Amino acid sequence: MTSYYDPQDLARFSEIGKDAPELAAKFFEYYGAVMAEGELTAREKSLIALAVAHAVQCPYCIDAYAKECLEQGSNTAEMTEAVHVAAAIRGGASLVHGLQMRNVVDKLSL
Amino acid sequence: MQETQPAPCPSACVGFAQTLAQYGLRLVREQTHTLQINTGLLCNQSCRHCHLEAGPSRKEVMDRKTMDQVADYAARGGFQTADVTGGAPEMVPGIDHLLTRLAAAVPRVMLRSNLTAITDSDREHLGLLCRDLKIVLVCSLPATHASQTDAQRGSGVMDCSVSALQWLNTLGYGQPGTGLELNLVSNPAGAFMPPDQGRTEERFRRDLQRKWGIVFNSLYTFANVPLGRFRTWLEASGNYEQYVARLTEAFNPEAVTGLMCRNLVSVDWSGELHDCDFHLAKGILLGGMRQHVTKMHSPPIPGASIATAEHCYACTAGSGFT
């Protein structure tokens, strides 16, 4: 193994059920239900998943949902905007915590 | 068609004929009502997904004598539809003659257009002829976004396609009540499966109307076939194995019933017959032997076997190539 991440591992996801098959089954059933067409379309959910994949920086999820978005008919401009949404929320989350810094500084400062 | 219990999911190492057998299926003809006519490989584009490797330097084009022989066969065979394709049929000398003869021979004539050749080559004349003959236009447009369209079909193709579609709309194509049918075909811009056809049609309808005021009748989504230039690209980009595996995994036995090859026979620019345009690209002849249209009295008979090859998986993936 030359890397912590191996693209081939994505196809082996189900092996996580070894030693805990009931828990894996529950997870995969839940996962499938979440990603199925509901109030949101499968295409919308795949774009959300792509954005979250970037937010959590999961290369397996990025690989899977980049392909899924294409197969759901999303174009690269939409997918790029989804990544920007992730970036904006992550950046905003950092910035808004700056108020905590200000609160601390204000409390300590004359 | 006979179906038995579902067989195990096929794998990439299993041949198409073997997969059919696993499901208890045979690929045989029904009534052959469509004559697909490949007028040659000359094209003003060199699309990266082209299974025929068509392009500007190709010399293979149908001559006028063959056009007449093909039109005679269309009439003699009682075909319901003539589906004219290429290459870019608009660039073939005498294409107006072929279209005129076919319109007199069969009830429905379709012309496949890449949307740039029709504007490059005397578009007014050919467009007006199509309108007057009520020829159905089937136009390639992979995406409503320029980056994907241009990546597949060449730089600037999206802009040209938009102006061509707008012009066809002004002729009445795609407009309600005119009887002038304008259909779109979308192939994925890469090594992935096409999206759901119904939803994609809705999105194209919304996007094309909103961005450019374009209207059309129907949209069809088809998987790219791993032949020709597309196969070369798949291999060069390291996508070949995973793409073929994806097509194989997506084998849908229910799609076999509706495959276009069961109702269609394809004739090449020299007048030789093939089961379909993909077999034509691969050089697989109808019935495994040279059969020229001049020797054919009728369409291939119902029950006749259809040749199979590994690229057939592209037609049976998901909802299929029907």
Short mmCIF file of C-alpha atoms in Angstrom, two decimals:
data_model
loop_
_atom_site.label_atom_id
_atom_site.label_comp_id
_atom_site.label_asym_id
_atom_site.label_seq_id
_atom_site.Cartn_x
_atom_site.Cartn_y
_atom_site.Cartn_z
CA MET A 1 0.00 0.00 0.00
CA THR A 2 1.53 3.29 -1.13
CA SER A 3 -1.27 5.59 -0.02
CA TYR A 4 -3.86 5.83 2.70
CA TYR A 5 -6.46 6.09 -0.07
CA ASP A 6 -6.92 3.50 -2.82
CA PRO A 7 -9.60 4.16 -5.48
CA GLN A 8 -10.26 0.39 -5.65
CA ASP A 9 -11.52 0.52 -2.06
CA LEU A 10 -14.65 2.38 -3.10
CA ALA A 11 -16.02 -0.78 -4.73
CA ARG A 12 -15.26 -2.67 -1.50
CA PHE A 13 -17.44 -0.43 0.66
CA SER A 14 -19.79 -3.28 1.50
CA GLU A 15 -16.92 -5.17 3.16
CA ILE A 16 -17.35 -2.84 6.10
CA GLY A 17 -20.13 -5.27 7.04
CA LYS A 18 -17.58 -7.89 8.10
CA ASP A 19 -17.80 -8.49 11.86
CA ALA A 20 -20.85 -6.22 12.14
CA PRO A 21 -23.26 -7.30 9.39
CA GLU A 22 -26.44 -6.16 11.14
CA LEU A 23 -25.15 -2.65 11.67
CA ALA A 24 -23.91 -2.45 8.08
CA ALA A 25 -27.24 -3.69 6.77
CA LYS A 26 -29.08 -1.03 8.76
CA PHE A 27 -26.72 1.66 7.52
CA PHE A 28 -26.93 0.66 3.86
CA GLU A 29 -30.72 0.37 4.05
CA TYR A 30 -30.90 3.84 5.55
CA TYR A 31 -28.39 5.18 3.01
CA GLY A 32 -30.42 3.81 0.11
CA ALA A 33 -33.64 5.25 1.48
CA VAL A 34 -32.06 8.68 1.98
CA MET A 35 -30.67 8.81 -1.56
CA ALA A 36 -33.87 7.55 -3.23
CA GLU A 37 -36.24 9.93 -4.96
CA GLY A 38 -38.39 11.71 -2.39
CA GLU A 39 -39.35 15.33 -1.90
CA LEU A 40 -36.00 16.03 -3.53
CA THR A 41 -35.14 14.45 -6.87
CA ALA A 42 -32.27 11.99 -7.17
CA ARG A 43 -30.45 14.62 -9.23
CA GLU A 44 -30.81 17.24 -6.48
CA LYS A 45 -29.67 14.75 -3.84
CA SER A 46 -26.61 13.81 -5.87
CA LEU A 47 -25.61 17.51 -6.08
CA ILE A 48 -26.07 17.88 -2.31
CA ALA A 49 -24.01 14.73 -1.79
CA LEU A 50 -21.28 16.14 -4.03
CA ALA A 51 -21.18 19.35 -2.02
CA VAL A 52 -21.07 17.48 1.30
CA ALA A 53 -18.36 15.19 -0.10
CA HIS A 54 -16.21 18.26 -0.66
CA ALA A 55 -17.08 19.70 2.73
CA VAL A 56 -15.96 16.52 4.47
CA GLN A 57 -13.18 16.03 1.88
CA CYS A 58 -13.96 12.39 1.25
CA PRO A 59 -12.21 11.27 -1.97
CA TYR A 60 -14.36 8.16 -2.22
CA CYS A 61 -17.54 10.24 -2.05
CA ILE A 62 -16.19 12.79 -4.54
CA ASP A 63 -15.37 9.96 -6.97
CA ALA A 64 -18.78 8.34 -6.53
CA TYR A 65 -20.90 11.50 -6.65
CA ALA A 66 -19.02 13.20 -9.48
CA LYS A 67 -19.99 10.18 -11.61
CA GLU A 68 -23.49 10.04 -10.13
CA CYS A 69 -24.10 13.73 -10.86
CA LEU A 70 -23.11 13.22 -14.50
CA GLU A 71 -25.35 10.17 -14.81
CA GLN A 72 -28.21 12.13 -13.24
CA GLY A 73 -27.79 14.72 -16.01
CA SER A 74 -26.08 17.51 -14.08
CA ASN A 75 -23.60 19.58 -16.01
CA THR A 76 -20.15 20.61 -14.89
CA ALA A 77 -21.24 24.20 -14.20
CA GLU A 78 -23.90 22.97 -11.75
CA MET A 79 -21.42 20.62 -10.11
CA THR A 80 -18.85 23.40 -9.77
CA GLU A 81 -21.47 25.65 -8.17
CA ALA A 82 -22.29 22.87 -5.72
CA VAL A 83 -18.60 22.75 -4.72
CA HIS A 84 -18.67 26.53 -4.27
CA VAL A 85 -21.67 26.17 -1.97
CA ALA A 86 -19.60 23.78 0.15
CA ALA A 87 -16.68 26.22 0.08
CA ALA A 88 -18.91 29.18 0.99
CA ILE A 89 -20.47 27.36 3.94
CA ARG A 90 -17.09 26.15 5.17
CA GLY A 91 -15.58 29.60 4.79
CA GLY A 92 -18.58 31.24 6.41
CA ALA A 93 -18.42 28.78 9.28
CA SER A 94 -14.81 29.80 9.94
CA LEU A 95 -15.57 33.48 9.69
CA VAL A 96 -18.65 33.44 11.86
CA HIS A 97 -16.56 31.80 14.61
CA GLY A 98 -14.53 34.98 14.49
CA LEU A 99 -17.30 36.46 16.60
CA GLN A 100 -16.33 34.07 19.38
CA MET A 101 -12.79 35.37 19.09
CA ARG A 102 -14.12 38.91 19.35
CA ASN A 103 -16.22 37.96 22.38
CA VAL A 104 -13.16 36.51 24.11
CA VAL A 105 -11.02 39.50 23.21
CA ASP A 106 -13.73 41.96 24.26
CA LYS A 107 -14.08 40.24 27.63
CA LEU A 108 -10.34 40.37 28.23
CA SER A 109 -9.72 43.82 26.87
CA LEU A 110 -9.95 47.19 28.57
CA MET B 1 -38.40 -13.98 -27.42
CA GLN B 2 -38.42 -16.45 -24.54
CA GLU B 3 -37.61 -15.49 -21.00
CA THR B 4 -36.66 -17.76 -18.13
CA GLN B 5 -35.64 -17.04 -14.59
CA PRO B 6 -33.14 -14.15 -14.29
CA ALA B 7 -29.57 -15.32 -14.66
CA PRO B 8 -26.71 -14.11 -12.51
CA CYS B 9 -25.56 -10.59 -13.19
CA PRO B 10 -23.22 -10.68 -16.21
CA SER B 11 -19.61 -9.67 -15.79
CA ALA B 12 -17.30 -7.90 -18.19
CA CYS B 13 -15.65 -11.18 -19.13
CA VAL B 14 -18.94 -12.69 -20.33
CA GLY B 15 -19.69 -12.32 -24.04
CA PHE B 16 -22.94 -10.71 -25.14
CA ALA B 17 -24.26 -13.86 -26.81
CA GLN B 18 -23.54 -15.81 -23.63
CA THR B 19 -25.36 -13.22 -21.55
CA LEU B 20 -28.41 -13.48 -23.81
CA ALA B 21 -28.30 -17.25 -23.41
CA GLN B 22 -28.06 -16.94 -19.63
CA TYR B 23 -31.37 -15.08 -19.69
CA GLY B 24 -32.92 -17.48 -22.18
CA LEU B 25 -33.07 -14.80 -24.84
CA ARG B 26 -32.38 -14.89 -28.57
CA LEU B 27 -31.85 -11.78 -30.66
CA VAL B 28 -34.03 -12.18 -33.73
CA ARG B 29 -35.82 -9.83 -36.06
CA GLU B 30 -39.41 -8.73 -35.86
CA GLN B 31 -40.94 -6.84 -38.78
CA THR B 32 -38.20 -4.70 -40.30
CA HIS B 33 -39.89 -1.38 -40.98
CA THR B 34 -36.96 1.06 -40.87
CA LEU B 35 -34.22 1.40 -43.45
CA GLN B 36 -31.27 3.26 -41.97
CA ILE B 37 -29.11 4.78 -44.67
CA ASN B 38 -25.52 5.72 -43.87
CA THR B 39 -24.59 8.18 -46.61
CA GLY B 40 -20.89 8.14 -45.71
CA LEU B 41 -18.22 9.19 -43.28
CA LEU B 42 -17.58 12.73 -44.52
CA CYS B 43 -18.30 15.14 -41.69
CA ASN B 44 -17.35 18.70 -40.78
CA GLN B 45 -16.82 17.59 -37.16
CA SER B 46 -14.57 14.98 -35.58
CA CYS B 47 -16.61 14.18 -32.50
CA ARG B 48 -14.69 12.35 -29.79
CA HIS B 49 -17.52 9.89 -29.24
CA CYS B 50 -17.99 8.99 -32.93
CA HIS B 51 -18.17 5.22 -33.43
CA LEU B 52 -17.56 5.66 -37.16
CA GLU B 53 -14.52 7.95 -36.94
CA ALA B 54 -16.22 10.32 -39.36
CA GLY B 55 -14.47 13.56 -40.20
CA PRO B 56 -13.49 16.14 -42.81
CA SER B 57 -10.82 13.95 -44.43
CA ARG B 58 -13.01 10.89 -45.01
CA LYS B 59 -13.73 10.10 -48.64
CA GLU B 60 -16.44 7.47 -48.18
CA VAL B 61 -19.70 8.94 -49.49
CA MET B 62 -22.71 7.48 -51.23
CA ASP B 63 -22.84 8.19 -54.96
CA ARG B 64 -25.98 9.05 -56.88
CA LYS B 65 -26.33 5.60 -58.45
CA THR B 66 -26.33 3.97 -55.01
CA MET B 67 -28.78 6.61 -53.76
CA ASP B 68 -31.21 5.55 -56.48
CA GLN B 69 -30.66 1.87 -55.71
CA VAL B 70 -31.31 2.51 -52.02
CA ALA B 71 -34.44 4.55 -52.73
CA ASP B 72 -35.69 1.78 -55.04
CA TYR B 73 -35.16 -0.75 -52.24
CA ALA B 74 -36.97 1.49 -49.75
CA ALA B 75 -40.01 1.53 -52.04
CA ARG B 76 -39.76 -2.16 -53.05
CA GLY B 77 -39.35 -3.28 -49.46
CA GLY B 78 -42.38 -1.38 -48.20
CA PHE B 79 -40.36 0.33 -45.48
CA GLN B 80 -42.25 2.72 -43.22
CA THR B 81 -39.27 4.86 -42.25
CA ALA B 82 -36.02 5.90 -43.90
CA ASP B 83 -33.42 7.11 -41.40
CA VAL B 84 -30.67 9.06 -43.16
CA THR B 85 -27.42 9.33 -41.25
CA GLY B 86 -23.66 9.75 -41.69
CA GLY B 87 -21.14 11.35 -41.11
CA ALA B 88 -22.90 14.53 -41.97
CA PRO B 89 -25.47 13.67 -44.65
CA GLU B 90 -25.85 17.39 -45.44
CA MET B 91 -22.34 17.37 -46.93
CA VAL B 92 -22.94 14.48 -49.33
CA PRO B 93 -23.32 15.67 -52.94
CA GLY B 94 -26.82 14.85 -54.13
CA ILE B 95 -28.32 14.53 -50.66
CA ASP B 96 -31.29 16.61 -51.78
CA HIS B 97 -31.91 14.06 -54.56
CA LEU B 98 -31.83 11.17 -52.06
CA LEU B 99 -34.19 12.93 -49.65
CA THR B 100 -36.61 13.78 -52.44
CA ARG B 101 -36.64 10.21 -53.72
CA LEU B 102 -37.07 8.77 -50.21
CA ALA B 103 -39.91 11.16 -49.39
CA ALA B 104 -41.77 9.76 -52.39
CA ALA B 105 -40.96 6.17 -51.42
CA VAL B 106 -41.71 5.91 -47.69
CA PRO B 107 -44.18 7.57 -45.30
CA ARG B 108 -41.56 8.91 -42.89
CA VAL B 109 -38.06 10.21 -43.63
CA MET B 110 -35.67 11.16 -40.86
CA LEU B 111 -32.48 13.18 -41.37
CA ARG B 112 -29.81 13.09 -38.68
CA SER B 113 -28.02 16.38 -38.33
CA ASN B 114 -25.07 17.50 -36.24
CA LEU B 115 -26.53 21.04 -36.37
CA THR B 116 -23.36 22.56 -37.82
CA ALA B 117 -23.22 20.97 -41.27
CA ILE B 118 -26.74 22.17 -42.01
CA THR B 119 -25.55 25.73 -41.45
CA ASP B 120 -22.20 25.23 -43.17
CA SER B 121 -23.53 23.83 -46.40
CA ASP B 122 -26.26 25.84 -48.08
CA ARG B 123 -28.53 25.60 -45.09
CA GLU B 124 -31.35 27.62 -46.55
CA HIS B 125 -31.79 25.32 -49.52
CA LEU B 126 -31.56 22.07 -47.54
CA GLY B 127 -33.59 23.34 -44.60
CA LEU B 128 -36.36 24.55 -46.89
CA LEU B 129 -36.31 21.23 -48.76
CA CYS B 130 -36.65 19.32 -45.48
CA ARG B 131 -39.53 21.58 -44.49
CA ASP B 132 -41.29 21.14 -47.84
CA LEU B 133 -40.86 17.34 -47.73
CA LYS B 134 -41.90 17.23 -44.05
CA ILE B 135 -38.68 15.43 -43.18
CA VAL B 136 -38.17 14.69 -39.49
CA LEU B 137 -34.95 16.21 -38.16
CA VAL B 138 -32.99 14.35 -35.49
CA CYS B 139 -30.28 16.65 -34.17
CA SER B 140 -27.31 15.97 -31.91
CA LEU B 141 -27.01 18.08 -28.78
CA PRO B 142 -25.24 16.41 -25.87
CA ALA B 143 -25.87 19.12 -23.29
CA THR B 144 -27.37 22.56 -22.77
CA HIS B 145 -24.04 23.75 -21.44
CA ALA B 146 -21.28 24.82 -23.82
CA SER B 147 -18.37 23.22 -22.00
CA GLN B 148 -19.76 19.68 -22.31
CA THR B 149 -21.11 20.12 -25.82
CA ASP B 150 -17.85 21.61 -27.11
CA ALA B 151 -15.77 18.99 -25.29
CA GLN B 152 -17.56 16.24 -27.18
CA ARG B 153 -18.16 17.88 -30.55
CA GLY B 154 -15.57 20.63 -30.98
CA SER B 155 -14.95 24.23 -30.01
CA GLY B 156 -17.78 26.59 -30.89
CA VAL B 157 -20.27 23.82 -31.67
CA MET B 158 -22.69 24.89 -28.93
CA ASP B 159 -23.07 28.42 -30.30
CA CYS B 160 -23.51 27.11 -33.83
CA SER B 161 -26.02 24.49 -32.67
CA VAL B 162 -28.07 27.11 -30.85
CA SER B 163 -28.27 29.36 -33.91
CA ALA B 164 -29.16 26.36 -36.10
CA LEU B 165 -31.97 25.31 -33.74
CA GLN B 166 -33.29 28.87 -33.60
CA TRP B 167 -33.29 28.99 -37.39
CA LEU B 168 -35.08 25.62 -37.64
CA ASN B 169 -37.69 26.94 -35.19
CA THR B 170 -38.30 29.92 -37.51
CA LEU B 171 -38.97 27.42 -40.32
CA GLY B 172 -41.65 25.85 -38.12
CA TYR B 173 -39.61 22.90 -36.88
CA GLY B 174 -40.51 21.91 -33.34
CA GLN B 175 -43.42 24.35 -33.29
CA PRO B 176 -46.84 23.04 -32.28
CA GLY B 177 -49.27 22.42 -35.12
CA THR B 178 -46.77 22.58 -37.99
CA GLY B 179 -46.20 18.84 -38.35
CA LEU B 180 -42.49 19.57 -38.60
CA GLU B 181 -40.79 17.31 -36.10
CA LEU B 182 -37.54 18.40 -34.46
CA ASN B 183 -36.03 15.79 -32.16
CA LEU B 184 -32.81 15.95 -30.20
CA VAL B 185 -30.30 13.23 -29.36
CA SER B 186 -28.05 13.55 -26.32
CA ASN B 187 -25.06 11.29 -25.85
CA PRO B 188 -23.09 11.64 -22.61
CA ALA B 189 -20.02 13.83 -22.91
CA GLY B 190 -17.73 11.12 -21.58
CA ALA B 191 -17.40 7.63 -20.14
CA PHE B 192 -20.59 7.55 -18.13
CA MET B 193 -24.15 6.37 -18.59
CA PRO B 194 -26.83 8.67 -19.97
CA PRO B 195 -29.26 10.21 -17.48
CA ASP B 196 -32.93 9.31 -17.36
CA GLN B 197 -34.45 10.22 -20.71
CA GLY B 198 -37.72 11.67 -19.44
CA ARG B 199 -36.12 13.95 -16.87
CA THR B 200 -33.41 15.00 -19.29
CA GLU B 201 -36.02 15.96 -21.87
CA GLU B 202 -37.76 18.12 -19.26
CA ARG B 203 -34.48 19.85 -18.37
CA PHE B 204 -33.50 20.42 -21.99
CA ARG B 205 -36.96 21.81 -22.72
CA ARG B 206 -36.73 24.21 -19.78
CA ASP B 207 -33.10 25.25 -20.39
CA LEU B 208 -33.32 25.70 -24.16
CA GLN B 209 -36.53 27.72 -23.84
CA ARG B 210 -35.20 29.88 -21.01
CA LYS B 211 -31.76 30.57 -22.46
CA TRP B 212 -32.48 30.79 -26.18
CA GLY B 213 -36.23 30.47 -26.78
CA ILE B 214 -35.73 27.12 -28.54
CA VAL B 215 -38.51 24.52 -28.77
CA PHE B 216 -38.35 20.88 -29.87
CA ASN B 217 -40.54 17.77 -29.91
CA SER B 218 -38.67 14.93 -28.21
CA LEU B 219 -35.25 14.12 -26.81
CA TYR B 220 -33.53 10.75 -26.78
CA THR B 221 -30.59 9.79 -24.58
CA PHE B 222 -28.22 7.07 -25.74
CA ALA B 223 -25.09 5.55 -24.29
CA ASN B 224 -21.90 6.02 -26.25
CA VAL B 225 -20.79 2.87 -28.04
CA PRO B 226 -17.20 1.75 -27.40
CA LEU B 227 -16.16 1.68 -31.04
CA GLY B 228 -14.12 3.90 -33.33
CA ARG B 229 -12.91 7.20 -32.00
CA PHE B 230 -14.75 6.79 -28.71
CA ARG B 231 -13.00 3.48 -28.03
CA THR B 232 -9.65 5.09 -28.85
CA TRP B 233 -10.39 7.85 -26.37
CA LEU B 234 -11.57 5.35 -23.73
CA GLU B 235 -8.31 3.43 -24.03
CA ALA B 236 -6.11 6.52 -24.09
CA SER B 237 -7.83 8.01 -21.06
CA GLY B 238 -7.75 4.78 -19.04
CA ASN B 239 -11.52 4.55 -19.01
CA TYR B 240 -12.07 1.55 -21.28
CA GLU B 241 -12.29 -1.26 -18.76
CA GLN B 242 -14.48 0.56 -16.27
CA TYR B 243 -16.80 1.84 -19.02
CA VAL B 244 -17.29 -1.59 -20.58
CA ALA B 245 -17.82 -3.04 -17.10
CA ARG B 246 -20.41 -0.34 -16.43
CA LEU B 247 -22.30 -1.16 -19.65
CA THR B 248 -22.13 -4.87 -18.88
CA GLU B 249 -23.32 -4.45 -15.30
CA ALA B 250 -26.23 -2.36 -16.59
CA PHE B 251 -27.42 -5.16 -18.92
CA ASN B 252 -31.22 -5.04 -18.88
CA PRO B 253 -32.89 -8.13 -20.32
CA GLU B 254 -36.12 -6.19 -20.79
CA ALA B 255 -34.35 -3.80 -23.16
CA VAL B 256 -33.67 -6.65 -25.60
CA THR B 257 -37.29 -6.77 -26.71
CA GLY B 258 -37.23 -3.17 -27.88
CA LEU B 259 -33.79 -3.05 -29.51
CA MET B 260 -33.80 -1.04 -32.71
CA CYS B 261 -31.98 -3.78 -34.63
CA ARG B 262 -35.11 -5.93 -34.41
CA ASN B 263 -37.01 -3.50 -36.66
CA LEU B 264 -34.21 -1.85 -38.62
CA VAL B 265 -31.72 -2.72 -41.31
CA SER B 266 -28.77 -0.50 -42.11
CA VAL B 267 -27.33 0.16 -45.54
CA ASP B 268 -23.88 1.67 -45.98
CA TRP B 269 -22.67 4.16 -48.60
CA SER B 270 -21.78 1.34 -50.99
CA GLY B 271 -25.21 -0.28 -50.74
CA GLU B 272 -24.23 -3.23 -48.51
CA LEU B 273 -26.56 -4.23 -45.67
CA HIS B 274 -25.82 -4.56 -41.94
CA ASP B 275 -27.95 -5.26 -38.86
CA CYS B 276 -27.30 -1.77 -37.47
CA ASP B 277 -25.03 1.26 -37.75
CA PHE B 278 -22.72 -0.10 -35.04
CA HIS B 279 -22.22 -3.38 -36.88
CA LEU B 280 -21.62 -1.25 -39.97
CA ALA B 281 -18.86 0.56 -38.08
CA LYS B 282 -17.36 -2.78 -37.09
CA GLY B 283 -17.70 -4.25 -40.60
CA ILE B 284 -20.19 -6.95 -39.56
CA LEU B 285 -22.36 -7.76 -42.59
CA LEU B 286 -26.03 -8.74 -42.50
CA GLY B 287 -26.21 -12.53 -42.24
CA GLY B 288 -22.41 -12.67 -42.35
CA MET B 289 -22.24 -12.13 -46.12
CA ARG B 290 -22.26 -9.31 -48.65
CA GLN B 291 -25.85 -8.41 -49.50
CA HIS B 292 -26.33 -5.44 -51.77
CA VAL B 293 -29.64 -3.58 -51.88
CA THR B 294 -30.00 -4.39 -55.59
CA LYS B 295 -30.18 -8.10 -54.68
CA MET B 296 -32.80 -7.62 -51.97
CA HIS B 297 -36.48 -7.97 -52.85
CA SER B 298 -37.78 -7.31 -49.34
CA PRO B 299 -36.63 -6.47 -45.83
CA PRO B 300 -34.99 -9.22 -43.77
CA ILE B 301 -37.67 -11.66 -42.64
CA PRO B 302 -39.06 -11.90 -39.08
CA GLY B 303 -37.24 -14.53 -37.07
CA ALA B 304 -33.92 -14.00 -38.83
CA SER B 305 -30.97 -14.03 -36.46
CA ILE B 306 -29.17 -10.79 -35.65
CA ALA B 307 -25.42 -10.84 -35.23
CA THR B 308 -24.13 -9.91 -31.79
CA ALA B 309 -20.85 -8.43 -30.59
CA GLU B 310 -19.44 -6.96 -27.40
CA HIS B 311 -20.57 -3.45 -28.34
CA CYS B 312 -24.19 -4.69 -28.13
CA TYR B 313 -23.94 -4.10 -24.36
CA ALA B 314 -24.21 -0.38 -25.13
CA CYS B 315 -27.72 -0.96 -26.49
CA THR B 316 -28.96 -3.07 -23.57
CA ALA B 317 -27.64 -0.92 -20.74
CA GLY B 318 -30.34 0.57 -18.54
CA SER B 319 -33.39 1.54 -20.52
CA GLY B 320 -31.62 0.56 -23.71
CA PHE B 321 -31.03 1.88 -27.21
CA THR B 322 -34.42 1.50 -28.79
#
